[in-house]
mmCIF file of C-alpha atoms and ligand atoms in Angstrom:
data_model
loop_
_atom_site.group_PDB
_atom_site.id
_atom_site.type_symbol
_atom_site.label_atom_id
_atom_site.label_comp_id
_atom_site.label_asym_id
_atom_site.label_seq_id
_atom_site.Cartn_x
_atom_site.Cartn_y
_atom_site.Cartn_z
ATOM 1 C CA UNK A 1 32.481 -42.788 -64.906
ATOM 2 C CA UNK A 2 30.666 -42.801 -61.947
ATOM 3 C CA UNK A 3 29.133 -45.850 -59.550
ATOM 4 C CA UNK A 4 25.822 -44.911 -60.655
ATOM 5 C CA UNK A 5 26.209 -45.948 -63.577
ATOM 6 C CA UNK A 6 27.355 -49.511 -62.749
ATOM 7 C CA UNK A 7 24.160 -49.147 -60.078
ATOM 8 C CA UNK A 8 22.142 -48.728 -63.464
ATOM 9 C CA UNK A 9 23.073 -52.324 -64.385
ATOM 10 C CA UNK A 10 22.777 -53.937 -61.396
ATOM 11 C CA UNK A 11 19.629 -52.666 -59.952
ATOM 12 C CA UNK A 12 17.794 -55.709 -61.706
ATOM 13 C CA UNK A 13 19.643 -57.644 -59.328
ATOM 14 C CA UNK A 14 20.702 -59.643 -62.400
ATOM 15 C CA UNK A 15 24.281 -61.041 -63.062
ATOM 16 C CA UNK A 16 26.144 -58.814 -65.383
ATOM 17 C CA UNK A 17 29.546 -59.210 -66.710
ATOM 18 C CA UNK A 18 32.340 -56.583 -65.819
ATOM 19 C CA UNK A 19 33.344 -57.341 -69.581
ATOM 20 C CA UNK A 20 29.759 -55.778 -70.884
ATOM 21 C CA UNK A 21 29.712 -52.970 -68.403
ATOM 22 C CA UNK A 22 33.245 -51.780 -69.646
ATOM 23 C CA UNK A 23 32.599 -52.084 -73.471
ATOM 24 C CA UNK A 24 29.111 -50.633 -72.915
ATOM 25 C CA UNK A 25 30.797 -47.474 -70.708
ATOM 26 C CA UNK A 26 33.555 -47.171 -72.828
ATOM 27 C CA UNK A 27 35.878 -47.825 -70.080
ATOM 28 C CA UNK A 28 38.514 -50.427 -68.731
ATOM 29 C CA UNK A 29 37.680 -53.494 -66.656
ATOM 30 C CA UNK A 30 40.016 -52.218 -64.266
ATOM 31 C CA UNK A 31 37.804 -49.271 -63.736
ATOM 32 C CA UNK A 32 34.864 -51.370 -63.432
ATOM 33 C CA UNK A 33 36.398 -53.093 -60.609
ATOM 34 C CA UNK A 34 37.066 -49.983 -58.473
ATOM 35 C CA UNK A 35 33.655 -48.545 -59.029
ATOM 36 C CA UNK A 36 32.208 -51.876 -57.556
ATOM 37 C CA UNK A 37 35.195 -51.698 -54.625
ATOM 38 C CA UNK A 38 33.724 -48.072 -53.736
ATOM 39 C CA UNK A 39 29.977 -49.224 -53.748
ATOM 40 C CA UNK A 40 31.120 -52.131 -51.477
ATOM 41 C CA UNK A 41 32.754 -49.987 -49.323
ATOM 42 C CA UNK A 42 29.281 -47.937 -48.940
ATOM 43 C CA UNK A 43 26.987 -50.900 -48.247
ATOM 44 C CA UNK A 44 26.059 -52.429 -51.585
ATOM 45 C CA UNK A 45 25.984 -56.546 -51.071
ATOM 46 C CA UNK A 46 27.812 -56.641 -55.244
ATOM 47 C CA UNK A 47 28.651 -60.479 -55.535
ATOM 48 C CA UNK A 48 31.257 -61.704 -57.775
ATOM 49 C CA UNK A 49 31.687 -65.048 -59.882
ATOM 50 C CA UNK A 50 34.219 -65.569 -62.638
ATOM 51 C CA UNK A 51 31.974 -67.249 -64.987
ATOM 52 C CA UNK A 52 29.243 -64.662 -64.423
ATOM 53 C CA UNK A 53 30.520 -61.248 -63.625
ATOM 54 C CA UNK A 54 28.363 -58.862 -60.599
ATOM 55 C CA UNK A 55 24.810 -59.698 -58.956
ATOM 56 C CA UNK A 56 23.537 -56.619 -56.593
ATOM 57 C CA UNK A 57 22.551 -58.796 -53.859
ATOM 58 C CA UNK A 58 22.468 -56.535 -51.032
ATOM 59 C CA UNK A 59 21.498 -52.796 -51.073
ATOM 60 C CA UNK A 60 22.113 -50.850 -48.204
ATOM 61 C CA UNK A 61 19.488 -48.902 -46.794
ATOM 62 C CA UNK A 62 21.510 -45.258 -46.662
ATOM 63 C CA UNK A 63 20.067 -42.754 -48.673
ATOM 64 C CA UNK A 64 21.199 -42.279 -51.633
ATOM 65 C CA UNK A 65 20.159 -39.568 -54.584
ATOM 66 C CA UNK A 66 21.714 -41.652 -57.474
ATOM 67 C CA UNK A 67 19.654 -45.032 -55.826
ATOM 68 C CA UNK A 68 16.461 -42.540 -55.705
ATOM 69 C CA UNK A 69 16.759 -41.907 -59.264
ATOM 70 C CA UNK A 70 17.392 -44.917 -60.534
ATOM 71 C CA UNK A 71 13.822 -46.172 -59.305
ATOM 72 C CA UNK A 72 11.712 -42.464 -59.638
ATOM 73 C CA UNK A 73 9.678 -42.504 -62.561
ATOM 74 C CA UNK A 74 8.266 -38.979 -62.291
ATOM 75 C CA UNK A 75 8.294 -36.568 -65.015
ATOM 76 C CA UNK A 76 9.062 -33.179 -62.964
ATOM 77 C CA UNK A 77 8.741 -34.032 -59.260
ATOM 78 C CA UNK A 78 12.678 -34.234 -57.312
ATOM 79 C CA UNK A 79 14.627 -33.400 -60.876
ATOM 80 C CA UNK A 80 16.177 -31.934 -58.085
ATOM 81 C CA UNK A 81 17.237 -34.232 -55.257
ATOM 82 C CA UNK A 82 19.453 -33.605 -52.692
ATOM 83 C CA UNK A 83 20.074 -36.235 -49.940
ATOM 84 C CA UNK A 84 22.038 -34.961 -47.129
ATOM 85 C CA UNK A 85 23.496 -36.234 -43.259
ATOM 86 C CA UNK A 86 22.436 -34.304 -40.360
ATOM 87 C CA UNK A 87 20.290 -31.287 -40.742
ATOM 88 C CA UNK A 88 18.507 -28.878 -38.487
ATOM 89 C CA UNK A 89 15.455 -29.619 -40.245
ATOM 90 C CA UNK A 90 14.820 -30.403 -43.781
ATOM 91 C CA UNK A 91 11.938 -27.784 -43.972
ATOM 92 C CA UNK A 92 14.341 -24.907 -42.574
ATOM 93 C CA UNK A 93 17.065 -25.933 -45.549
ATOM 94 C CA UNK A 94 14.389 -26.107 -47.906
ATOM 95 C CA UNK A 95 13.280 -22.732 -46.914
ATOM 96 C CA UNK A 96 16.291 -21.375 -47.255
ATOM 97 C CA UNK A 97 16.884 -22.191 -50.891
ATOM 98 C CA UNK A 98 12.882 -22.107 -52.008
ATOM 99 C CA UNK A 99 13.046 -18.556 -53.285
ATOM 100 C CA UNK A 100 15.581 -19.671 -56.180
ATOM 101 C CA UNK A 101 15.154 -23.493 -56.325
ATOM 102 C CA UNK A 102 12.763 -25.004 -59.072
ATOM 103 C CA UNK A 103 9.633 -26.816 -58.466
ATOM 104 C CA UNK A 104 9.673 -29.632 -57.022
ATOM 105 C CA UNK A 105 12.814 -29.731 -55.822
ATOM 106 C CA UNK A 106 13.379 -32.197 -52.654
ATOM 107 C CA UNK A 107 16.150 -32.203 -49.799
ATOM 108 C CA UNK A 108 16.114 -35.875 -47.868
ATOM 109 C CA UNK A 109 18.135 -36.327 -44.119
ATOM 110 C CA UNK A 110 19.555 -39.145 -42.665
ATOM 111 C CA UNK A 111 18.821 -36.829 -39.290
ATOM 112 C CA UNK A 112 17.690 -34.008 -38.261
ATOM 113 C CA UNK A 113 18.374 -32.291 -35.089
ATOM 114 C CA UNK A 114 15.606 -30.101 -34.643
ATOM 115 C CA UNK A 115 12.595 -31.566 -36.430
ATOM 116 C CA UNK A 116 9.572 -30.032 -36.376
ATOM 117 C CA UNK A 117 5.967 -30.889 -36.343
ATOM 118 C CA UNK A 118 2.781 -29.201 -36.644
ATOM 119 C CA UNK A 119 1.933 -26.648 -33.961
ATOM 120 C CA UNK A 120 5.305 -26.346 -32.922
ATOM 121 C CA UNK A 121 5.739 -29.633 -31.504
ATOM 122 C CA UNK A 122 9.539 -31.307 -31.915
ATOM 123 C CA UNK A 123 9.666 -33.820 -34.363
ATOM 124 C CA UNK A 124 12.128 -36.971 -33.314
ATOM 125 C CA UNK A 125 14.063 -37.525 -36.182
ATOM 126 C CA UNK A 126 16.591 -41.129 -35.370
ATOM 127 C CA UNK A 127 18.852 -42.797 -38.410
ATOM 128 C CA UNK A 128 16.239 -44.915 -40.315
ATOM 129 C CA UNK A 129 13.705 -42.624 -41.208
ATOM 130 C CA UNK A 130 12.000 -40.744 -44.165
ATOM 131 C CA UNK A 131 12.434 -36.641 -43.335
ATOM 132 C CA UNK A 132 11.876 -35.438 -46.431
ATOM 133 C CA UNK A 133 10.826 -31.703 -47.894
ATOM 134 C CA UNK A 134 9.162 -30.914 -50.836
ATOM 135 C CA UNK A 135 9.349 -27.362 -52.699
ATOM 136 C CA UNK A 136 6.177 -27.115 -54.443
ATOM 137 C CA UNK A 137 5.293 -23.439 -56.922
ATOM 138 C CA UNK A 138 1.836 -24.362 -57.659
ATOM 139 C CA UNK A 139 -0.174 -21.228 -59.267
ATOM 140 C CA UNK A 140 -2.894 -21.172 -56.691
ATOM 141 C CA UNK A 141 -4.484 -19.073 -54.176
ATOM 142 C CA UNK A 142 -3.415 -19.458 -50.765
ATOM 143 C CA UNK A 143 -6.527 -20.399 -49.964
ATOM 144 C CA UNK A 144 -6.725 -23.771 -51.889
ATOM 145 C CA UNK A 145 -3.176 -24.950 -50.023
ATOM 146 C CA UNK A 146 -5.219 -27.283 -48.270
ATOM 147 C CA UNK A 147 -5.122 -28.946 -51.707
ATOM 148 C CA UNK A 148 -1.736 -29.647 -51.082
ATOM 149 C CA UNK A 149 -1.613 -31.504 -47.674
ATOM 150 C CA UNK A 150 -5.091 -33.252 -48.862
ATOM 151 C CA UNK A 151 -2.814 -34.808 -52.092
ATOM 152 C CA UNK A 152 0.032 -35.581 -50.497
ATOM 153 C CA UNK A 153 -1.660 -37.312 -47.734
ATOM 154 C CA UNK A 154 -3.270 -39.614 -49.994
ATOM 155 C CA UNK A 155 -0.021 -40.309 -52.296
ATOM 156 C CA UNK A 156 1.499 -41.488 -49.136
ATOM 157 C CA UNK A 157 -0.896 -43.285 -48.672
ATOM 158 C CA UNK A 158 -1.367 -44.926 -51.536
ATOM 159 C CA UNK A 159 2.417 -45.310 -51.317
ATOM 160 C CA UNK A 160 2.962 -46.987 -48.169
ATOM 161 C CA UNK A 161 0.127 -49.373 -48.975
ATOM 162 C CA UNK A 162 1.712 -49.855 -52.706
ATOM 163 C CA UNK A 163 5.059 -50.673 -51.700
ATOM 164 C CA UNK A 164 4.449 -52.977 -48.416
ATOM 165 C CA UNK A 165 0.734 -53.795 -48.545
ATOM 166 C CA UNK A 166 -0.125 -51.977 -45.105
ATOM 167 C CA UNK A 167 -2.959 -50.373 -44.671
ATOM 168 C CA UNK A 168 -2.559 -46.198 -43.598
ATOM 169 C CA UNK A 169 -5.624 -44.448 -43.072
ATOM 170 C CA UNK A 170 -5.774 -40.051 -42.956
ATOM 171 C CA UNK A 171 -6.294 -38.514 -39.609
ATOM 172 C CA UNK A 172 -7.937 -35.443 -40.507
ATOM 173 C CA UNK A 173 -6.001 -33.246 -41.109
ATOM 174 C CA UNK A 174 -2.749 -35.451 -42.573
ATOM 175 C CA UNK A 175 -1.665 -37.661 -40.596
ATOM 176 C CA UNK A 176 -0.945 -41.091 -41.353
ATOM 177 C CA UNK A 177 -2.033 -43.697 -38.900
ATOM 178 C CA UNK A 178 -1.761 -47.686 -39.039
ATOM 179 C CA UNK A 179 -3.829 -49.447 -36.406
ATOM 180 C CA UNK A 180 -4.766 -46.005 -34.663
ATOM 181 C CA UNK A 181 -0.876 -45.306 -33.995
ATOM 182 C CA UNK A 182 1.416 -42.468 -35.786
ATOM 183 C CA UNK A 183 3.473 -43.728 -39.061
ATOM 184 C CA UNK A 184 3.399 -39.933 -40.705
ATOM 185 C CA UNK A 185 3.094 -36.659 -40.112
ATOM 186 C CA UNK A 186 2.981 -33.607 -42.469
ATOM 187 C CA UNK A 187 4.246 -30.354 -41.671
ATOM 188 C CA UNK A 188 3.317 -27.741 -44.590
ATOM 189 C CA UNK A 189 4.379 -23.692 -44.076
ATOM 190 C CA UNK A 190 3.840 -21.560 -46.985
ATOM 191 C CA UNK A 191 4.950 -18.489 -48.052
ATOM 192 C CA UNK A 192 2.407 -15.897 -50.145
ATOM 193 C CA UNK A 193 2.634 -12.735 -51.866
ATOM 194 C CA UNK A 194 -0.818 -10.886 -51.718
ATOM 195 C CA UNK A 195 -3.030 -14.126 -51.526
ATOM 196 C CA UNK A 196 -1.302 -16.179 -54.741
ATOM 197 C CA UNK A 197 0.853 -18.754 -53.331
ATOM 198 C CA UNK A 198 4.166 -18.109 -53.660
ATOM 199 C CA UNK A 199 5.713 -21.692 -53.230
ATOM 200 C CA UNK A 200 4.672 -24.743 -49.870
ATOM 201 C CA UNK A 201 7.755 -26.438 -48.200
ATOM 202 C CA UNK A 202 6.036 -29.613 -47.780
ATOM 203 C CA UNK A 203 7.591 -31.941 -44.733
ATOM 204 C CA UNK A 204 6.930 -35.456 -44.214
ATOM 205 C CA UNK A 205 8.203 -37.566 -41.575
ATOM 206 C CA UNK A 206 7.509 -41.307 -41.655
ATOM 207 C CA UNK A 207 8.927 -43.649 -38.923
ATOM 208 C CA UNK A 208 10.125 -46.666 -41.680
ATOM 209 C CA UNK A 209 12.866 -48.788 -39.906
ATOM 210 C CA UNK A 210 13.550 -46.641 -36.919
ATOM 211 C CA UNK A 211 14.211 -47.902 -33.587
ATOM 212 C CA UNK A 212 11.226 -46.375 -31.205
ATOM 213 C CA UNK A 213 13.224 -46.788 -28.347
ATOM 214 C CA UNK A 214 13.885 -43.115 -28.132
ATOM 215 C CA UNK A 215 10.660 -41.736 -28.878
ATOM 216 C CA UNK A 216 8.201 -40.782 -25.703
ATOM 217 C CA UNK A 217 6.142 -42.895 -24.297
ATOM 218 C CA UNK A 218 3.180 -39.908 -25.068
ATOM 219 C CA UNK A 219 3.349 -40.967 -28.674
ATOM 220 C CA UNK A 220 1.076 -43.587 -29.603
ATOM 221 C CA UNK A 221 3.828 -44.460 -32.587
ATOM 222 C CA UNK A 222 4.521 -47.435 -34.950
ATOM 223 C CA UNK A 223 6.830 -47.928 -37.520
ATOM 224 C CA UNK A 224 6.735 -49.871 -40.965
ATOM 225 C CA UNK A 225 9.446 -52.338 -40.095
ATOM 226 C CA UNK A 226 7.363 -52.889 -36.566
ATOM 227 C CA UNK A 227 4.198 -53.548 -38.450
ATOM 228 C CA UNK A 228 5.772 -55.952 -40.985
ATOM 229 C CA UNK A 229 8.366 -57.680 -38.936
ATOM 230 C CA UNK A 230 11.348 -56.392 -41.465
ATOM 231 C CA UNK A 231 13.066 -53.567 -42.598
ATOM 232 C CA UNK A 232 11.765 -52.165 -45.492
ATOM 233 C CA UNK A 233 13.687 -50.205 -48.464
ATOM 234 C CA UNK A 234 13.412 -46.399 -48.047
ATOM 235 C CA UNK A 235 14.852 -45.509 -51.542
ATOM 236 C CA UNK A 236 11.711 -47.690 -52.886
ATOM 237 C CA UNK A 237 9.083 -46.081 -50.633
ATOM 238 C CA UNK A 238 10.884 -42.674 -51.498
ATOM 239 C CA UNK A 239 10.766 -43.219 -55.563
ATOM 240 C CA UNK A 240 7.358 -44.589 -54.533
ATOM 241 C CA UNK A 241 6.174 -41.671 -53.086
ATOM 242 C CA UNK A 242 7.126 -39.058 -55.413
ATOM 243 C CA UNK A 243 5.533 -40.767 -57.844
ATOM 244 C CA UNK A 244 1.928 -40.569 -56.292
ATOM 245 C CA UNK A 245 2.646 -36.799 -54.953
ATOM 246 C CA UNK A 246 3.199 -36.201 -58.718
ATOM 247 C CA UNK A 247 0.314 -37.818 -59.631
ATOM 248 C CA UNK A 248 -1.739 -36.601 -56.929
ATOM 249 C CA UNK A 249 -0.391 -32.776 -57.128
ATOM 250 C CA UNK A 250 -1.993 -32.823 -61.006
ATOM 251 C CA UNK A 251 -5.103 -34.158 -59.297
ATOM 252 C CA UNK A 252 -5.545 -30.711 -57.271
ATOM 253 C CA UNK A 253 -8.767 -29.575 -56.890
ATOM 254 C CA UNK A 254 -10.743 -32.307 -58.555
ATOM 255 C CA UNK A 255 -13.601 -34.311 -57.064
ATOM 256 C CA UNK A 256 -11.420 -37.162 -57.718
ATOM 257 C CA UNK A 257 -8.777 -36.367 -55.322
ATOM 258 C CA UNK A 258 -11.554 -34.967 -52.546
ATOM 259 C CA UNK A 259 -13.185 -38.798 -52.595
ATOM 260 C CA UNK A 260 -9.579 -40.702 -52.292
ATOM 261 C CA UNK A 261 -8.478 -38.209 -49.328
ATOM 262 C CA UNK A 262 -12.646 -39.004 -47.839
ATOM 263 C CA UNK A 263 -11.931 -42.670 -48.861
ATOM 264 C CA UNK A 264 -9.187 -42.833 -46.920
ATOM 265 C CA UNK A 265 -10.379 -41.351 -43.120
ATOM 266 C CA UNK A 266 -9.757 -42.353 -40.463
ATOM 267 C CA UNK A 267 -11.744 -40.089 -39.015
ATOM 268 C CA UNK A 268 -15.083 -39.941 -40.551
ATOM 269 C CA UNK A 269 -17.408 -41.557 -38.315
ATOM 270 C CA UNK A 270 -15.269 -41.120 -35.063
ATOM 271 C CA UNK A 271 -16.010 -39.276 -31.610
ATOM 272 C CA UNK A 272 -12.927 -36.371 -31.530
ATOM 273 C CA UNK A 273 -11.907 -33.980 -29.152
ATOM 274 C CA UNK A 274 -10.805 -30.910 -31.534
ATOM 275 C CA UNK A 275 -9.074 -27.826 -30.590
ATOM 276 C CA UNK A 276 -8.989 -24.953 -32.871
ATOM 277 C CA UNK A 277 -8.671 -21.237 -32.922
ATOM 278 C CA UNK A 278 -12.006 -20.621 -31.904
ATOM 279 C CA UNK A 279 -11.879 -23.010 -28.719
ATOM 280 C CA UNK A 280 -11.934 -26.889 -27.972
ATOM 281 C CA UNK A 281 -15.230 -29.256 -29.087
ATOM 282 C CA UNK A 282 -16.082 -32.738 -28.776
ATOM 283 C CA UNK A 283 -18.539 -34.444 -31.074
ATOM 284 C CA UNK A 284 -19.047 -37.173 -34.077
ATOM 285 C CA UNK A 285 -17.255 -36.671 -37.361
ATOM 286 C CA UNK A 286 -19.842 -36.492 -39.874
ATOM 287 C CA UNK A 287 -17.962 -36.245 -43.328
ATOM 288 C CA UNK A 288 -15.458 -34.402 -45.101
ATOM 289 C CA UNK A 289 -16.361 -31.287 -46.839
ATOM 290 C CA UNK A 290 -14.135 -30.356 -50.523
ATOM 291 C CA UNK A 291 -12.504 -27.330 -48.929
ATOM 292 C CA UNK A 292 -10.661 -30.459 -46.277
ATOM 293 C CA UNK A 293 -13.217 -29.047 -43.397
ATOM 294 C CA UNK A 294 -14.483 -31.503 -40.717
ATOM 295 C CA UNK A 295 -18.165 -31.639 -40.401
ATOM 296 C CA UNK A 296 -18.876 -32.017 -36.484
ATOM 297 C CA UNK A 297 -22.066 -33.075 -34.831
ATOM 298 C CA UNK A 298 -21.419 -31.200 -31.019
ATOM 299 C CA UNK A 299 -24.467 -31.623 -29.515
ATOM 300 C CA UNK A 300 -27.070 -29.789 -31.271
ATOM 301 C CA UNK A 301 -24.999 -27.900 -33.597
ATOM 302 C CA UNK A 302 -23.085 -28.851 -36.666
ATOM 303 C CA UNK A 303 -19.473 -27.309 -36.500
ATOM 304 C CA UNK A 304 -17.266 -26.784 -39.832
ATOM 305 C CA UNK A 305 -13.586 -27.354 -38.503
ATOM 306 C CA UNK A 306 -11.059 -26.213 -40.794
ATOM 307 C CA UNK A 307 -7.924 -26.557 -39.057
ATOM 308 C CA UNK A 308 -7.461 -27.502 -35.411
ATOM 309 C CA UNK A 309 -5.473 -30.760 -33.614
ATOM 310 C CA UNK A 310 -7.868 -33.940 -33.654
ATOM 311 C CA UNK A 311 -7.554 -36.302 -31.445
ATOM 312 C CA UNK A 312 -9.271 -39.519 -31.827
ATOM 313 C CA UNK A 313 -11.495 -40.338 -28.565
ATOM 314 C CA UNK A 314 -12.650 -44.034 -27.539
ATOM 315 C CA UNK A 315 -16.772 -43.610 -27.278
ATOM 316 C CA UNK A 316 -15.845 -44.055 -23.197
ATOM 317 C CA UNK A 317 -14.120 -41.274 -23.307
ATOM 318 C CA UNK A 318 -16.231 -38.683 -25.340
ATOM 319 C CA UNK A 319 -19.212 -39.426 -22.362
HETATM 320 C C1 BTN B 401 3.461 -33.463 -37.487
HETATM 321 O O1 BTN B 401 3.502 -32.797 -36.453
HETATM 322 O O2 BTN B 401 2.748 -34.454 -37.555
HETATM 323 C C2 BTN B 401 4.279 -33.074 -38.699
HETATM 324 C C3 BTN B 401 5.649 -33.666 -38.664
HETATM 325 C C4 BTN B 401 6.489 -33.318 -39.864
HETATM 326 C C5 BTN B 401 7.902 -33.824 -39.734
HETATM 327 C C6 BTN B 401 8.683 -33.618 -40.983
HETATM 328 S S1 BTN B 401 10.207 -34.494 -40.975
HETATM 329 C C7 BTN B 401 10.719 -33.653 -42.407
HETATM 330 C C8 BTN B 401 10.273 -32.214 -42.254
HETATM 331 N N1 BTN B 401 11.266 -31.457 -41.525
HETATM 332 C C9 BTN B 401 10.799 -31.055 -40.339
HETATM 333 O O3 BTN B 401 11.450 -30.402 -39.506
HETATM 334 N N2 BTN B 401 9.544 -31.454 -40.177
HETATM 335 C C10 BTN B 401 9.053 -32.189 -41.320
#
């Protein structure tokens, strides 16, 4: 038997009696007990009465898969979930297993050592945080990724909001701001064979309960537990999450999906400073088009953006 199972009676943060749990497992009381010894021993608050049996009063906010799964209600999404300590990056050991894992499969750190962001940026990565990849075999062209980070930034979205009732609006392209400061970024490399997409190693990093004190002073950053004055429960946010990237992921390419990522901006409407491939402009955001390009007014000319860094200007600043 293993603690998960006893998990799977406590989670309701109910009293249960260690007299039901054994006749229901098949197993002594005796080896109730120790299960509930070993989850104390790795952070679970388990109460004990005579009269009543065990209360979950307390769970500790390590990562755990079994804790994951106990709350994930998807139907394909992390059937593979792997939740380890220190990694380089969570995108690199994803990588390194996409070619033979399934769909959907999802590798969580506690750390990571060498994060990475977009455009080869580091990516600070303290205890307390989501780092999370994704391993995603959709059948579509390489072209229509974009689909991908435009979903995903509106599950977590939709997420964060869901699970602690703050509000996190899309920079354009995906990240996740809260009061004009950084709670997520997403860091997507893909891998194709002729132009079909051969499988997206979706990263996320969101700063939940970490402490900001090592983070530069450069980054206008915020965490969840900052914003809300507590911690808050990554295993719920994670279950959370995959829930809406499922959910979103079917949503691919649909009109639907286009006017929840539009919905969402943070960017529509703003002066930006942009700098792409084809060189740096400032201007108003007009809209969103469906293929997740910015429409900018520069001057005269109307400019379709369709990947670049954005950063958002104050209307001083854009003179
Ligand atoms: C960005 O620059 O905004 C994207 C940051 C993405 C960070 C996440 S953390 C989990 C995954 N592993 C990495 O090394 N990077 C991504």
């Amino acid at each position: 038997m293993a603690s998960q199972e006893i998990l799977g009676f406590l989670v309701s943060g109910e009293w249960v009696s260690g007299e039901e749990m054994a006749t229901r497992l098949g197993v002594s009381r005796a080896a109730i007990w120790k299960q509930i010894r070993s989850l104390r021993k790795r952070g679970y608050g388990i109460e004990s009465s005579t009269k009543r049996g065990y209360r979950l009063a307390k769970r500790p906010d390590i990562l755990d898969a079994g804790l994951i799964r106990l709350g994930l209600k998807t139907k394909w999404l992390a059937k593979d979930l792997r939740c380890l300590s220190e990694v380089t990056s969570t995108n690199e050991v994803a990588r390194s297993i996409a070619r033979d894992a399934a769909s959907g499969t999802v590798i969580l750190a506690e750390t990571q050592t060498r994060g990475k962001g977009r455009l080869s940026r580091s990516w600070t990565s303290p205890p307390g945080g989501i780092w999370m990849s994704l391993i995603l075999k959709p059948k579509i062209p390489l072209a229509g990724a974009y689909q991908i980070n435009m979903a995903v930034s509106v599950a977590v979205s939709k997420a964060i909001h869901g699970v602690t009732g703050l509000a996190a609006g899309i920079k354009w392209p995906n990240d996740l701001l809260i009061r004009e400061k950084k709670i997520c970024g997403i860091l997507t490399e893909v891998s194709a064979e002729m132009d079909q997409l051969d499988y997206a190693i979706v990263g996320l990093g969101i700063n939940v309960n970490v402490d900001l004190s090592g983070f530069s002073e450069e980054w206008r950053t915020t965490t969840l537990s900052n914003e809300l004055g507590h911690d808050v429960s990554r295993s719920e946010l994670i279950s959370r999450i995959l829930l809406e990237i499922e959910e979103a992921l079917e949503m691919m390419g649909s009109r639907e999906l286009h006017e929840e990522w539009r919905s969402r901006s943070v960017t529509v409407g703003k002066r930006v400073r942009i700098s792409s491939a084809s060189g740096e402009f400032v201007g108003e955001v007009m809209d969103l088009a469906v293929d997740g390009a910015l429409l900018l007014q520069s001057g005269e000319e109307m400019k379709r953006v369709l990947a670049g860094d954005c950063i958002h200007l104050r209307p001083l600043e854009a003179a």
